[in-house]
PDB file of C-alpha atoms (C1' of nucleotides) in Angstrom:
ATOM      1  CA  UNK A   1       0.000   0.000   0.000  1.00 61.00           C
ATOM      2  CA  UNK A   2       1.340   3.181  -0.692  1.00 52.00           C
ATOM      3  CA  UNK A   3       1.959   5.686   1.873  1.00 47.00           C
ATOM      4  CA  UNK A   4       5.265   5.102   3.470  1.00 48.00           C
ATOM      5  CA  UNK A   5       6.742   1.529   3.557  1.00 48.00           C
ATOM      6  CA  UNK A   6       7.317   1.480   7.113  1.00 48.00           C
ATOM      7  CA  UNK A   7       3.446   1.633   7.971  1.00 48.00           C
ATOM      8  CA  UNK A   8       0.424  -0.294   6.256  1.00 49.00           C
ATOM      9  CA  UNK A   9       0.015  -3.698   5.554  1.00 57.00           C
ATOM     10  CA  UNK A  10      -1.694  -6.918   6.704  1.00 66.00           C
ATOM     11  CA  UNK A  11      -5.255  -5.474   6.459  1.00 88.00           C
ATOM     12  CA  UNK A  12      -5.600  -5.321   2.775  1.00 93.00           C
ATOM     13  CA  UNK A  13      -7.574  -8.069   2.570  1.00 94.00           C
ATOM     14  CA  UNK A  14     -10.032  -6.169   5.213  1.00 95.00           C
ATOM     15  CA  UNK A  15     -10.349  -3.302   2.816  1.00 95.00           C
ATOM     16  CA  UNK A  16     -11.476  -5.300   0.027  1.00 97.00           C
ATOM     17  CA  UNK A  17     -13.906  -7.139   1.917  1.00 97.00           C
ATOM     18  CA  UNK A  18     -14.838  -3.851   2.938  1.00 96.00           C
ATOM     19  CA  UNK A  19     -15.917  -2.284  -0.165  1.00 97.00           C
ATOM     20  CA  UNK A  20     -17.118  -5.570  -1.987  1.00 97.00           C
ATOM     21  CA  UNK A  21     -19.686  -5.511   1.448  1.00 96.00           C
ATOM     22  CA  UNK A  22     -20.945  -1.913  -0.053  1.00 95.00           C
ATOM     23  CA  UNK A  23     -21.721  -3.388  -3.726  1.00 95.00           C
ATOM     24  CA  UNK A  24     -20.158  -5.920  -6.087  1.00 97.00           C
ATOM     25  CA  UNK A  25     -17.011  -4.978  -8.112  1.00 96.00           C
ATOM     26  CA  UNK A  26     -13.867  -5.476 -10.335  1.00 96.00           C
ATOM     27  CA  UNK A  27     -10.842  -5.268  -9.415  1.00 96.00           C
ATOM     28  CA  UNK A  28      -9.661  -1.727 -11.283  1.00 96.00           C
ATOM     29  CA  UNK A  29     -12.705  -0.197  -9.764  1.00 96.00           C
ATOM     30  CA  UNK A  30     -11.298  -1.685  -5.920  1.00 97.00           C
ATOM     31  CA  UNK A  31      -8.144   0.002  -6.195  1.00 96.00           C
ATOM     32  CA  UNK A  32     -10.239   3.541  -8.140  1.00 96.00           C
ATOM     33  CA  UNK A  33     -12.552   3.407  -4.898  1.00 96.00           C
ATOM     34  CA  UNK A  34     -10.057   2.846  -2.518  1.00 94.00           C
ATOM     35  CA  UNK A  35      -8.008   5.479  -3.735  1.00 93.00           C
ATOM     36  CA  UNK A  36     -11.245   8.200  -3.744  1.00 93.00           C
ATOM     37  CA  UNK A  37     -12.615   7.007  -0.755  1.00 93.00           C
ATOM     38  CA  UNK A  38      -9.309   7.261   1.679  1.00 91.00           C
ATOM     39  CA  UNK A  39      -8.458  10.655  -0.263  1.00 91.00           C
ATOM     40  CA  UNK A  40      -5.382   9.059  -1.622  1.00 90.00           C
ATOM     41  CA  UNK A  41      -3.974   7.202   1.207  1.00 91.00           C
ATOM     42  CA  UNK A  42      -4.475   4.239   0.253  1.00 92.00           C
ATOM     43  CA  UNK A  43      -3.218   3.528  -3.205  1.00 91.00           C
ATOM     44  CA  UNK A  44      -3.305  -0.667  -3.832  1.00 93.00           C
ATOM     45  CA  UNK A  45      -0.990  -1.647  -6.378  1.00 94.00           C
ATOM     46  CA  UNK A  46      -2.689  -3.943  -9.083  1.00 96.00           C
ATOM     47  CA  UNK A  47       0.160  -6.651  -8.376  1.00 94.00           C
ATOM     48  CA  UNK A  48      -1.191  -6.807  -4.631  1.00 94.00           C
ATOM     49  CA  UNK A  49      -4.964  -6.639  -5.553  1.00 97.00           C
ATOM     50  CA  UNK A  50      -4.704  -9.900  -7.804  1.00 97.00           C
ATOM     51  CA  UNK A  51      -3.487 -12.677  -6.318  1.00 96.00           C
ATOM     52  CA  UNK A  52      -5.155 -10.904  -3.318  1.00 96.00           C
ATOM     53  CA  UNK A  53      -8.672 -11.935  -5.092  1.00 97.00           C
ATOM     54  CA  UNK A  54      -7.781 -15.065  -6.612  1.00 97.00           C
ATOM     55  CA  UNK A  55      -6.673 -16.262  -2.855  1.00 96.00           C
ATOM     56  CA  UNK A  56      -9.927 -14.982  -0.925  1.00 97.00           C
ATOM     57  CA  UNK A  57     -11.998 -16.496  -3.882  1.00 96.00           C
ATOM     58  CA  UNK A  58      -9.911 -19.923  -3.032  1.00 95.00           C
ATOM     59  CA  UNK A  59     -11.017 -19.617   0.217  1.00 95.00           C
ATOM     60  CA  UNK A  60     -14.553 -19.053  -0.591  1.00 96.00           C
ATOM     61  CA  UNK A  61     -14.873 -15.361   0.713  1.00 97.00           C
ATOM     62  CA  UNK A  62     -15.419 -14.214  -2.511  1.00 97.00           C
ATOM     63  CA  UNK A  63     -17.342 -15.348  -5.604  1.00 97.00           C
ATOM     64  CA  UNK A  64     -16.652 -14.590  -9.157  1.00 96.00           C
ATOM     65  CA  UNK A  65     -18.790 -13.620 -12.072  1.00 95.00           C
ATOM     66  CA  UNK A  66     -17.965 -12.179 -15.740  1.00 91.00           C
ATOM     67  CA  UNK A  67     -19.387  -8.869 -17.310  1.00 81.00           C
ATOM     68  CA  UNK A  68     -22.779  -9.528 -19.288  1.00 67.00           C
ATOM     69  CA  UNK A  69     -22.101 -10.086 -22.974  1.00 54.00           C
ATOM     70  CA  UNK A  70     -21.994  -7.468 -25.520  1.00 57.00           C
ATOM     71  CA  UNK A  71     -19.592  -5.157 -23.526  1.00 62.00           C
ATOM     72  CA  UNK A  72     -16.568  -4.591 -25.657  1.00 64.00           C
ATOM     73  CA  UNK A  73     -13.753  -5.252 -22.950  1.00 73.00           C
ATOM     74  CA  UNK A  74     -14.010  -8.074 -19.659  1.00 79.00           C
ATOM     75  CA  UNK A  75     -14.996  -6.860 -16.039  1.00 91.00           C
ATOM     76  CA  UNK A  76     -14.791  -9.839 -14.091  1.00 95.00           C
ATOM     77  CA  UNK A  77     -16.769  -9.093 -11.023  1.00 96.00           C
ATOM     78  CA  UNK A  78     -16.543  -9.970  -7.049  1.00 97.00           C
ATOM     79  CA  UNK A  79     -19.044 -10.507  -5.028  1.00 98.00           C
ATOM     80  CA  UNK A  80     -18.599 -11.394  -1.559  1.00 98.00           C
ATOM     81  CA  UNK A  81     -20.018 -14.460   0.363  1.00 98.00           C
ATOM     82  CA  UNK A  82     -21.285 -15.130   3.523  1.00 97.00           C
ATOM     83  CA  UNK A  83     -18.455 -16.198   4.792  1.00 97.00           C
ATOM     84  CA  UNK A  84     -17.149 -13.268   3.559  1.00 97.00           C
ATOM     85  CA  UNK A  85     -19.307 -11.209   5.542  1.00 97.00           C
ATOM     86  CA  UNK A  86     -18.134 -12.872   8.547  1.00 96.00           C
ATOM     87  CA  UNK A  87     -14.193 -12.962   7.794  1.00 95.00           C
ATOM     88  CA  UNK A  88     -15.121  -9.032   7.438  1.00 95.00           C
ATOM     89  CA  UNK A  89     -16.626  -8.513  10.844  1.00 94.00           C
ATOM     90  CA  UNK A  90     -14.006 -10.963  13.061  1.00 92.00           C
ATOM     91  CA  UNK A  91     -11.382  -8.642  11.181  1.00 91.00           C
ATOM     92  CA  UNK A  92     -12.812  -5.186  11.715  1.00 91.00           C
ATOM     93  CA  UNK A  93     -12.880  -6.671  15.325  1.00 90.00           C
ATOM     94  CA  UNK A  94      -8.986  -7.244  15.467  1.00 89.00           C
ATOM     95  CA  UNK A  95      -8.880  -3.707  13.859  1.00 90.00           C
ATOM     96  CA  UNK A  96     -10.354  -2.074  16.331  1.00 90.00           C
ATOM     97  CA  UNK A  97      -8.821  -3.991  18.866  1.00 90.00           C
ATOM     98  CA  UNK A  98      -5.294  -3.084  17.751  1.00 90.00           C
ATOM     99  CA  UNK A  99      -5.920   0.406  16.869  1.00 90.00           C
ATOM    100  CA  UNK A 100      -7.486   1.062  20.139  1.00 91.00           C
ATOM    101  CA  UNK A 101      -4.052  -0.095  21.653  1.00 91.00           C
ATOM    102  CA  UNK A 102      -1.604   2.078  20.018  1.00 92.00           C
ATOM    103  CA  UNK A 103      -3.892   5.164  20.827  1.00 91.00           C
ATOM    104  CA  UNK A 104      -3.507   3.722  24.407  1.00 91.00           C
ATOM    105  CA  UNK A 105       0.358   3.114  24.022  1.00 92.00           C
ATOM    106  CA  UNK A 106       1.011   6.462  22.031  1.00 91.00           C
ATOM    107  CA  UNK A 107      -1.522   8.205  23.348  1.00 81.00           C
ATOM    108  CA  UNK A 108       0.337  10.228  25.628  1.00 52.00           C
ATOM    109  CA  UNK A 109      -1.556   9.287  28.629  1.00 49.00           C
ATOM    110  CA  UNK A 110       0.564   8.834  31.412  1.00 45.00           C
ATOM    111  CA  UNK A 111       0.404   4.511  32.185  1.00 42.00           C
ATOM    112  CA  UNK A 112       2.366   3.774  34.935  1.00 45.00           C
ATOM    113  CA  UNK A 113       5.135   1.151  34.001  1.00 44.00           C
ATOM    114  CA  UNK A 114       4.529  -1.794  36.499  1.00 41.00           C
ATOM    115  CA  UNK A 115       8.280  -3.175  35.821  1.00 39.00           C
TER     116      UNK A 115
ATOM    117  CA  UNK B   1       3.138  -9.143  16.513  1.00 63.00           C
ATOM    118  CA  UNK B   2       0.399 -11.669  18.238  1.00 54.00           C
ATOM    119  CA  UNK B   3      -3.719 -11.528  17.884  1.00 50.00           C
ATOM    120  CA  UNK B   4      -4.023 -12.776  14.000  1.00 50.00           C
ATOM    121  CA  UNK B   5      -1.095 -13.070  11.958  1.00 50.00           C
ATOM    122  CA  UNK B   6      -3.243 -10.911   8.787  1.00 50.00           C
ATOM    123  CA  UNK B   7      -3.483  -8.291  10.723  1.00 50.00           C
ATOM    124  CA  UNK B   8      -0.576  -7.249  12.388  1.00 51.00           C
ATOM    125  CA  UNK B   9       0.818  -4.394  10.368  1.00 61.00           C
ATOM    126  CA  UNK B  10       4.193  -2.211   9.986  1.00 67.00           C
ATOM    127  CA  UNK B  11       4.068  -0.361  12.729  1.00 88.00           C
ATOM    128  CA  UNK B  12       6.305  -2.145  15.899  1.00 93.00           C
ATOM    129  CA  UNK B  13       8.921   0.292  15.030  1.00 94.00           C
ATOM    130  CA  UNK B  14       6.103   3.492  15.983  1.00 94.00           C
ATOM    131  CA  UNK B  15       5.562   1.544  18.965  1.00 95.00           C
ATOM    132  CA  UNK B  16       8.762   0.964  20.396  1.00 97.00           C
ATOM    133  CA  UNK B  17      10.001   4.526  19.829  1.00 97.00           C
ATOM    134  CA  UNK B  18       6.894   5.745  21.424  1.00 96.00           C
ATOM    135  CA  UNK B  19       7.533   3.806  24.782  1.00 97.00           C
ATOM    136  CA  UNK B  20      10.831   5.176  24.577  1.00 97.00           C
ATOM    137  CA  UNK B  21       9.632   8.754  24.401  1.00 96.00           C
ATOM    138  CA  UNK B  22       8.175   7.892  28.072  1.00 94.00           C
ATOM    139  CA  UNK B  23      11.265   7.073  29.346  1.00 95.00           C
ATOM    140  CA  UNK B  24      14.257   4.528  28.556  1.00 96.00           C
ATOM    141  CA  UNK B  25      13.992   0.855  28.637  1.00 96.00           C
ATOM    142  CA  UNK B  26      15.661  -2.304  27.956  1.00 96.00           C
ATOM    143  CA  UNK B  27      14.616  -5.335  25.170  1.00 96.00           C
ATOM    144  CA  UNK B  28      12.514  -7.461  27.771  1.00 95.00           C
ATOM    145  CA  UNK B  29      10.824  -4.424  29.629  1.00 96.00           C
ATOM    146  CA  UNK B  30       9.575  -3.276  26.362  1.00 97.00           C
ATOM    147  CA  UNK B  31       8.208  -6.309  25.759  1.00 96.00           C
ATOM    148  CA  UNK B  32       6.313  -6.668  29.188  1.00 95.00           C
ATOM    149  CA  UNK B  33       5.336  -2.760  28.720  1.00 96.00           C
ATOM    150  CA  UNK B  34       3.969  -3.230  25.683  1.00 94.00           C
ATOM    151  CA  UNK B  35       1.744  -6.252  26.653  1.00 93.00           C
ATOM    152  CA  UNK B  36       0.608  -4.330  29.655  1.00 92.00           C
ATOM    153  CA  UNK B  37      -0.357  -0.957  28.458  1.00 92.00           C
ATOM    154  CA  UNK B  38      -1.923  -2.692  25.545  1.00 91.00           C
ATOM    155  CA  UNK B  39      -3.691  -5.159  27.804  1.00 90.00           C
ATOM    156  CA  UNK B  40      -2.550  -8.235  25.996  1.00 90.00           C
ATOM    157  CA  UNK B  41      -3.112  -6.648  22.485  1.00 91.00           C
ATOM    158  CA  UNK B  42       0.610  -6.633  21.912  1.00 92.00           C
ATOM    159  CA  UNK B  43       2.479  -9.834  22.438  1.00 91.00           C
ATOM    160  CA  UNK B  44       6.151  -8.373  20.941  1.00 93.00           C
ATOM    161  CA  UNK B  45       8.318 -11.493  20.372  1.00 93.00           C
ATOM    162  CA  UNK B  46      12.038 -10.890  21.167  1.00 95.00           C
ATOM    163  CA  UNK B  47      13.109 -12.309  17.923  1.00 94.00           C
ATOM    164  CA  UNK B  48      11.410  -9.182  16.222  1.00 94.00           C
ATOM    165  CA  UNK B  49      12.496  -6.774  18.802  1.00 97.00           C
ATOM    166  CA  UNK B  50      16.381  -7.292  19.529  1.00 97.00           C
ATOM    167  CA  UNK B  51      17.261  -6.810  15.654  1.00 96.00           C
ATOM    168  CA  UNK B  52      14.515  -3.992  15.184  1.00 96.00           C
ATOM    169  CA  UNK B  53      16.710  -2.180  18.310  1.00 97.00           C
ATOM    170  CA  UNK B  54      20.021  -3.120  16.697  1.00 96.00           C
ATOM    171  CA  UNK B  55      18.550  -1.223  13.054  1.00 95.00           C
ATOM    172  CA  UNK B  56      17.013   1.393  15.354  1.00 97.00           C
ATOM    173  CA  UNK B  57      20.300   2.011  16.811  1.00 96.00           C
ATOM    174  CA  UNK B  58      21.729   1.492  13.554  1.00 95.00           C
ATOM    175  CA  UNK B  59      19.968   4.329  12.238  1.00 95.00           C
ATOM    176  CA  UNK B  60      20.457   6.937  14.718  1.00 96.00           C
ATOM    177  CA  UNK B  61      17.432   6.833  15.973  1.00 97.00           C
ATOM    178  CA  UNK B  62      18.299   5.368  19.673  1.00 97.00           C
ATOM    179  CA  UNK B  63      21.404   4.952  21.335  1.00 97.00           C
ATOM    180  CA  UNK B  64      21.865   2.691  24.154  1.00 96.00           C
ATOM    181  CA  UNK B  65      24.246   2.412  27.624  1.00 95.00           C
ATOM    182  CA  UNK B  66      24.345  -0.352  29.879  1.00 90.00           C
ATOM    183  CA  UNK B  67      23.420  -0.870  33.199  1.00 81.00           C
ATOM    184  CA  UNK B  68      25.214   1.200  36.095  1.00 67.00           C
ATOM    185  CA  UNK B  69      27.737  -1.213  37.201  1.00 54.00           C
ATOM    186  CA  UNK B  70      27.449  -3.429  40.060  1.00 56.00           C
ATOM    187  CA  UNK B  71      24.248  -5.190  38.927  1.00 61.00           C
ATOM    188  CA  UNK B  72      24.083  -8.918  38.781  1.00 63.00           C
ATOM    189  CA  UNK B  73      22.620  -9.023  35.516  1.00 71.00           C
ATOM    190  CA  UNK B  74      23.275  -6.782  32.175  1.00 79.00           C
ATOM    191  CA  UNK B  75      20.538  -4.909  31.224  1.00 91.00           C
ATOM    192  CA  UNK B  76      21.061  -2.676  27.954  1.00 95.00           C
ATOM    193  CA  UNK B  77      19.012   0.409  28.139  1.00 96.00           C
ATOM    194  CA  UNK B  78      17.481   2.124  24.894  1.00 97.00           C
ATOM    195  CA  UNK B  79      16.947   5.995  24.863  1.00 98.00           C
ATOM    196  CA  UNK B  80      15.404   7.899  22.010  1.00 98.00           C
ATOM    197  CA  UNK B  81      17.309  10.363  20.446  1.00 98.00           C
ATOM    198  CA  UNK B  82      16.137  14.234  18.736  1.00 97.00           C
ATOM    199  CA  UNK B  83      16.278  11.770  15.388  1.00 97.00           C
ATOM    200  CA  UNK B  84      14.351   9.219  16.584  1.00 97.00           C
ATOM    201  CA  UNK B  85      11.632  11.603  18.592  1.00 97.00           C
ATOM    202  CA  UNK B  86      11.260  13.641  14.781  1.00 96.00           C
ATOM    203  CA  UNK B  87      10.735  10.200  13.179  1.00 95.00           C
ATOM    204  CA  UNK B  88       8.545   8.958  15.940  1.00 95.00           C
ATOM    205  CA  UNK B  89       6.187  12.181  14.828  1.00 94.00           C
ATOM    206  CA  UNK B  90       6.385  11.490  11.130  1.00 92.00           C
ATOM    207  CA  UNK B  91       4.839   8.175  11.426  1.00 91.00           C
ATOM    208  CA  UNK B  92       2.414   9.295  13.948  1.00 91.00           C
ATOM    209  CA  UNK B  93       0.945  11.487  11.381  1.00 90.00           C
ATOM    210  CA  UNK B  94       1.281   8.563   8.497  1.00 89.00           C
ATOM    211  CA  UNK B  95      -1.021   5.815  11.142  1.00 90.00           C
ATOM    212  CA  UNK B  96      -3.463   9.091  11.800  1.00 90.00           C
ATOM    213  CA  UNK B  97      -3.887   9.121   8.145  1.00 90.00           C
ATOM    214  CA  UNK B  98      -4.227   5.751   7.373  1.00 90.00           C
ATOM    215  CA  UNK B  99      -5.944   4.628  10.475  1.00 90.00           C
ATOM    216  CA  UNK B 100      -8.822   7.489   9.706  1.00 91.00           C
ATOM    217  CA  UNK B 101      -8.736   6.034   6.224  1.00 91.00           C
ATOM    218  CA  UNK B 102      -9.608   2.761   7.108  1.00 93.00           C
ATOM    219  CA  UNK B 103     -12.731   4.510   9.401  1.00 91.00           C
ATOM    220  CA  UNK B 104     -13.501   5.942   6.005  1.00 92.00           C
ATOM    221  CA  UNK B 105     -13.762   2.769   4.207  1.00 92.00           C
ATOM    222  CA  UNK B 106     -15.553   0.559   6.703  1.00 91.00           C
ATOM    223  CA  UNK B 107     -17.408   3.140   8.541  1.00 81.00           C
ATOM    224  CA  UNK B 108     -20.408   2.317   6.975  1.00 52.00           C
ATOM    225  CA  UNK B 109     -21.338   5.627   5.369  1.00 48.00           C
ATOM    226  CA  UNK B 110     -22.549   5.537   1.494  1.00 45.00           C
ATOM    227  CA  UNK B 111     -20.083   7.010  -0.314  1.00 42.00           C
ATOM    228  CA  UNK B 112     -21.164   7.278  -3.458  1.00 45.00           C
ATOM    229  CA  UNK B 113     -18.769   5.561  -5.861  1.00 44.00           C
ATOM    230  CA  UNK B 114     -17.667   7.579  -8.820  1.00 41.00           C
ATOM    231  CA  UNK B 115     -16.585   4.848 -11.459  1.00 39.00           C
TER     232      UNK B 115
ATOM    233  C1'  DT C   1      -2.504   7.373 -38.196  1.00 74.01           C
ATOM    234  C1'  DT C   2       0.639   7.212 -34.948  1.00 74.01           C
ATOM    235  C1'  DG C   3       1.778   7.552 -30.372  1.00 74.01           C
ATOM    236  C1'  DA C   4       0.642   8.124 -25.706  1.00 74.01           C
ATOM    237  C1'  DC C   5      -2.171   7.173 -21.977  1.00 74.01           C
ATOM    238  C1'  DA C   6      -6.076   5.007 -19.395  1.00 74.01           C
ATOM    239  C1'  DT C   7      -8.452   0.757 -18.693  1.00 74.01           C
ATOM    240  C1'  DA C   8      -8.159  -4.151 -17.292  1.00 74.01           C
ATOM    241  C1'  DT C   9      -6.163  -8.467 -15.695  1.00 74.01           C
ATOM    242  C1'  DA C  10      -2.291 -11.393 -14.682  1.00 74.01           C
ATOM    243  C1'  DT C  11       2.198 -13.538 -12.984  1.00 74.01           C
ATOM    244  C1'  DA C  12       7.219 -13.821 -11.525  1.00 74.01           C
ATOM    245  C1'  DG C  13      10.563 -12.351  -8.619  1.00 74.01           C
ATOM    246  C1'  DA C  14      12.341  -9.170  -4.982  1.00 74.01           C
ATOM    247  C1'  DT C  15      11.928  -7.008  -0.632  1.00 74.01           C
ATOM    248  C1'  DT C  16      10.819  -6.724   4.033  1.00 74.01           C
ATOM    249  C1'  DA C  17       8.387  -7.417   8.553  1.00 74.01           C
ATOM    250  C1'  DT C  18       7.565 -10.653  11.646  1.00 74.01           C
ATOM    251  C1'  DC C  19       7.675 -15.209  13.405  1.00 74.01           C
ATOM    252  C1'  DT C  20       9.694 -19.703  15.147  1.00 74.01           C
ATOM    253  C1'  DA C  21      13.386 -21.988  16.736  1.00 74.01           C
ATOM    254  C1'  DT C  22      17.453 -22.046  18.956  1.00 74.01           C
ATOM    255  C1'  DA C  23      21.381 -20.564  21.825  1.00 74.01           C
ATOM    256  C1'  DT C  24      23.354 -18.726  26.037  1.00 74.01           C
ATOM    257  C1'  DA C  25      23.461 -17.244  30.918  1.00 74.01           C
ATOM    258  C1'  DT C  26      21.792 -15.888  35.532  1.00 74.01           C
ATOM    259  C1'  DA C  27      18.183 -15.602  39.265  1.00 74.01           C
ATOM    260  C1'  DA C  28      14.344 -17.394  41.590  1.00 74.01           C
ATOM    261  C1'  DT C  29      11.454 -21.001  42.984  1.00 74.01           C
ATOM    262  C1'  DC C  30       9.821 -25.650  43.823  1.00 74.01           C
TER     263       DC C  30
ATOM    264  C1'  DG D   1      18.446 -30.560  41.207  1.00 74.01           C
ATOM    265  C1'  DA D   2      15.020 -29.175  37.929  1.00 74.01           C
ATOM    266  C1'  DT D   3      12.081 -25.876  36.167  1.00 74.01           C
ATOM    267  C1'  DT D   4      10.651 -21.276  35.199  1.00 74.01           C
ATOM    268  C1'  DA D   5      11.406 -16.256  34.602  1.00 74.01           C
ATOM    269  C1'  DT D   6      14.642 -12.840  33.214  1.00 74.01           C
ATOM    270  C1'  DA D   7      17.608 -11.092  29.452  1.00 74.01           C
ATOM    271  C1'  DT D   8      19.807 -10.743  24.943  1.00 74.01           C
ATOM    272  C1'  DA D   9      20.926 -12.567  20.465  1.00 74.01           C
ATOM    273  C1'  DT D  10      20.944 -14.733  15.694  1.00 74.01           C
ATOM    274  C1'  DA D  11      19.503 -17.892  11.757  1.00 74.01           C
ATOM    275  C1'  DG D  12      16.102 -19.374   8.924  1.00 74.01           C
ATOM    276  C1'  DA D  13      11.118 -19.600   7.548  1.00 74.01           C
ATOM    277  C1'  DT D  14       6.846 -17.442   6.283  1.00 74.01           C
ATOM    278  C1'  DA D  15       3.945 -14.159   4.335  1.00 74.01           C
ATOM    279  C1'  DA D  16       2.394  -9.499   2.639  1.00 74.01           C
ATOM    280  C1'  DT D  17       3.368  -6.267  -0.511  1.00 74.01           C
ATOM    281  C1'  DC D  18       5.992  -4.197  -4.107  1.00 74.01           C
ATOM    282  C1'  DT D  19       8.263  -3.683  -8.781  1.00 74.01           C
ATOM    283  C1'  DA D  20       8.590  -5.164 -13.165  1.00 74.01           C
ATOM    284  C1'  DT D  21       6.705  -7.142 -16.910  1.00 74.01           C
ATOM    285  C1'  DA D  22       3.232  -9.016 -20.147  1.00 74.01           C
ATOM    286  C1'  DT D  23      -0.983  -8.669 -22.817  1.00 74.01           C
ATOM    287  C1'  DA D  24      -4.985  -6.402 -24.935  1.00 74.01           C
ATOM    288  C1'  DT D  25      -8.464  -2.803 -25.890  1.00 74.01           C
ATOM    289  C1'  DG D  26     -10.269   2.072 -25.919  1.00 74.01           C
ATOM    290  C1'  DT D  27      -9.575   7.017 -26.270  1.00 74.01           C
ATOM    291  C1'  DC D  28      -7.578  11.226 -27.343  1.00 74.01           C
ATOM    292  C1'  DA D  29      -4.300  14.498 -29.243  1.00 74.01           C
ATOM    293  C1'  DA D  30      -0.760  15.715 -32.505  1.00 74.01           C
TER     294       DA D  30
END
DNA sequence: TTGACATATATAGATTATCTATATATAATC
DNA sequence: GATTATATATAGATAATCTATATATGTCAA
């Protein structure tokens, strides 16, 4: 993800979830959306976003259907599954746990250090 | 860094320096620290935290002394230095940004998607 | 009409963060 | 005496993401 090396990672796979829960999609329009809806933060590079889908698809959180006829170029869509759905919430879960924590560690509150 | 190994994320580096800005410590009372003021969120494993120190150090952004003499047991202390506080700041603003990006994203709001 | 750029998907190989496993040594506890 | 906690360290494995590359079509400007 773009941003700063140092920072990111490991939630992609949240983020996608994410906005396949909002409405079915293909994978240019994932990293378009992502990039308008974080205002550029997040910028998904189309060598992480593939193999990305073809592994959650493997694992049955996504499902996998191609453009109606008569278009002139191939969308091939994802929708997500229940499973999905629930691989989405149990992650948003860890997210919030984890960011909660470094707001508590950095947060400048002063935690006594029981050493 | 424990909970679920997709998760976990780039950002031990931002953690340790911002224990350090509390006040110095050494490897294993990081670790403890961390687990503690996190309440179990963080579950730092020394084999990611001794070399992460060493490139720290490496990079001018701690420097380190040793125990006061006449301890039983060697304890190598880590202080943060002007460098290392000016970093610590810099990615402070970068997990701001992406962490309110991520609300963004999952929050739930309809943004509308401009394809 | 040619060239450049945006759209669209895909894979191979490199990089890097973190983990596991292992090593060493002392102190405390059972 | 054996086990567990403290304390630091390194080697090797795993996994997430990136860069680079490939392919193909559509659009727009020169």
């Amino acid at each position: 993800m773009g941003m700063n090396k140092n920072l990111p990672v490991g939630s992609t796979a949240m983020l996608v979830l994410g906005l396949l829960r909002q409405k079915d999609m293909y994978g240019y329009q994932m990293i378009e959306t992502l990039r308008l809806q974080s205002q550029n933060i997040f910028e998904l590079k189309a060598g992480t976003l593939y193999p990305l889908l073809h592994s959650l698809e493997k694992n049955g959180l996504l499902e996998t259907y191609d453009q109606d006829a008569g278009a002139a170029r191939i969308r091939r869509y994802y929708r997500i599954t229940k499973k999905g759905i629930a691989s989405l919430a149990e992650r948003r879960r860890e997210w919030d746990a984890y960011s909660f924590a470094v707001t508590r560690v950095l947060g400048g509150e002063n935690y006594e250090t029981t050493t």
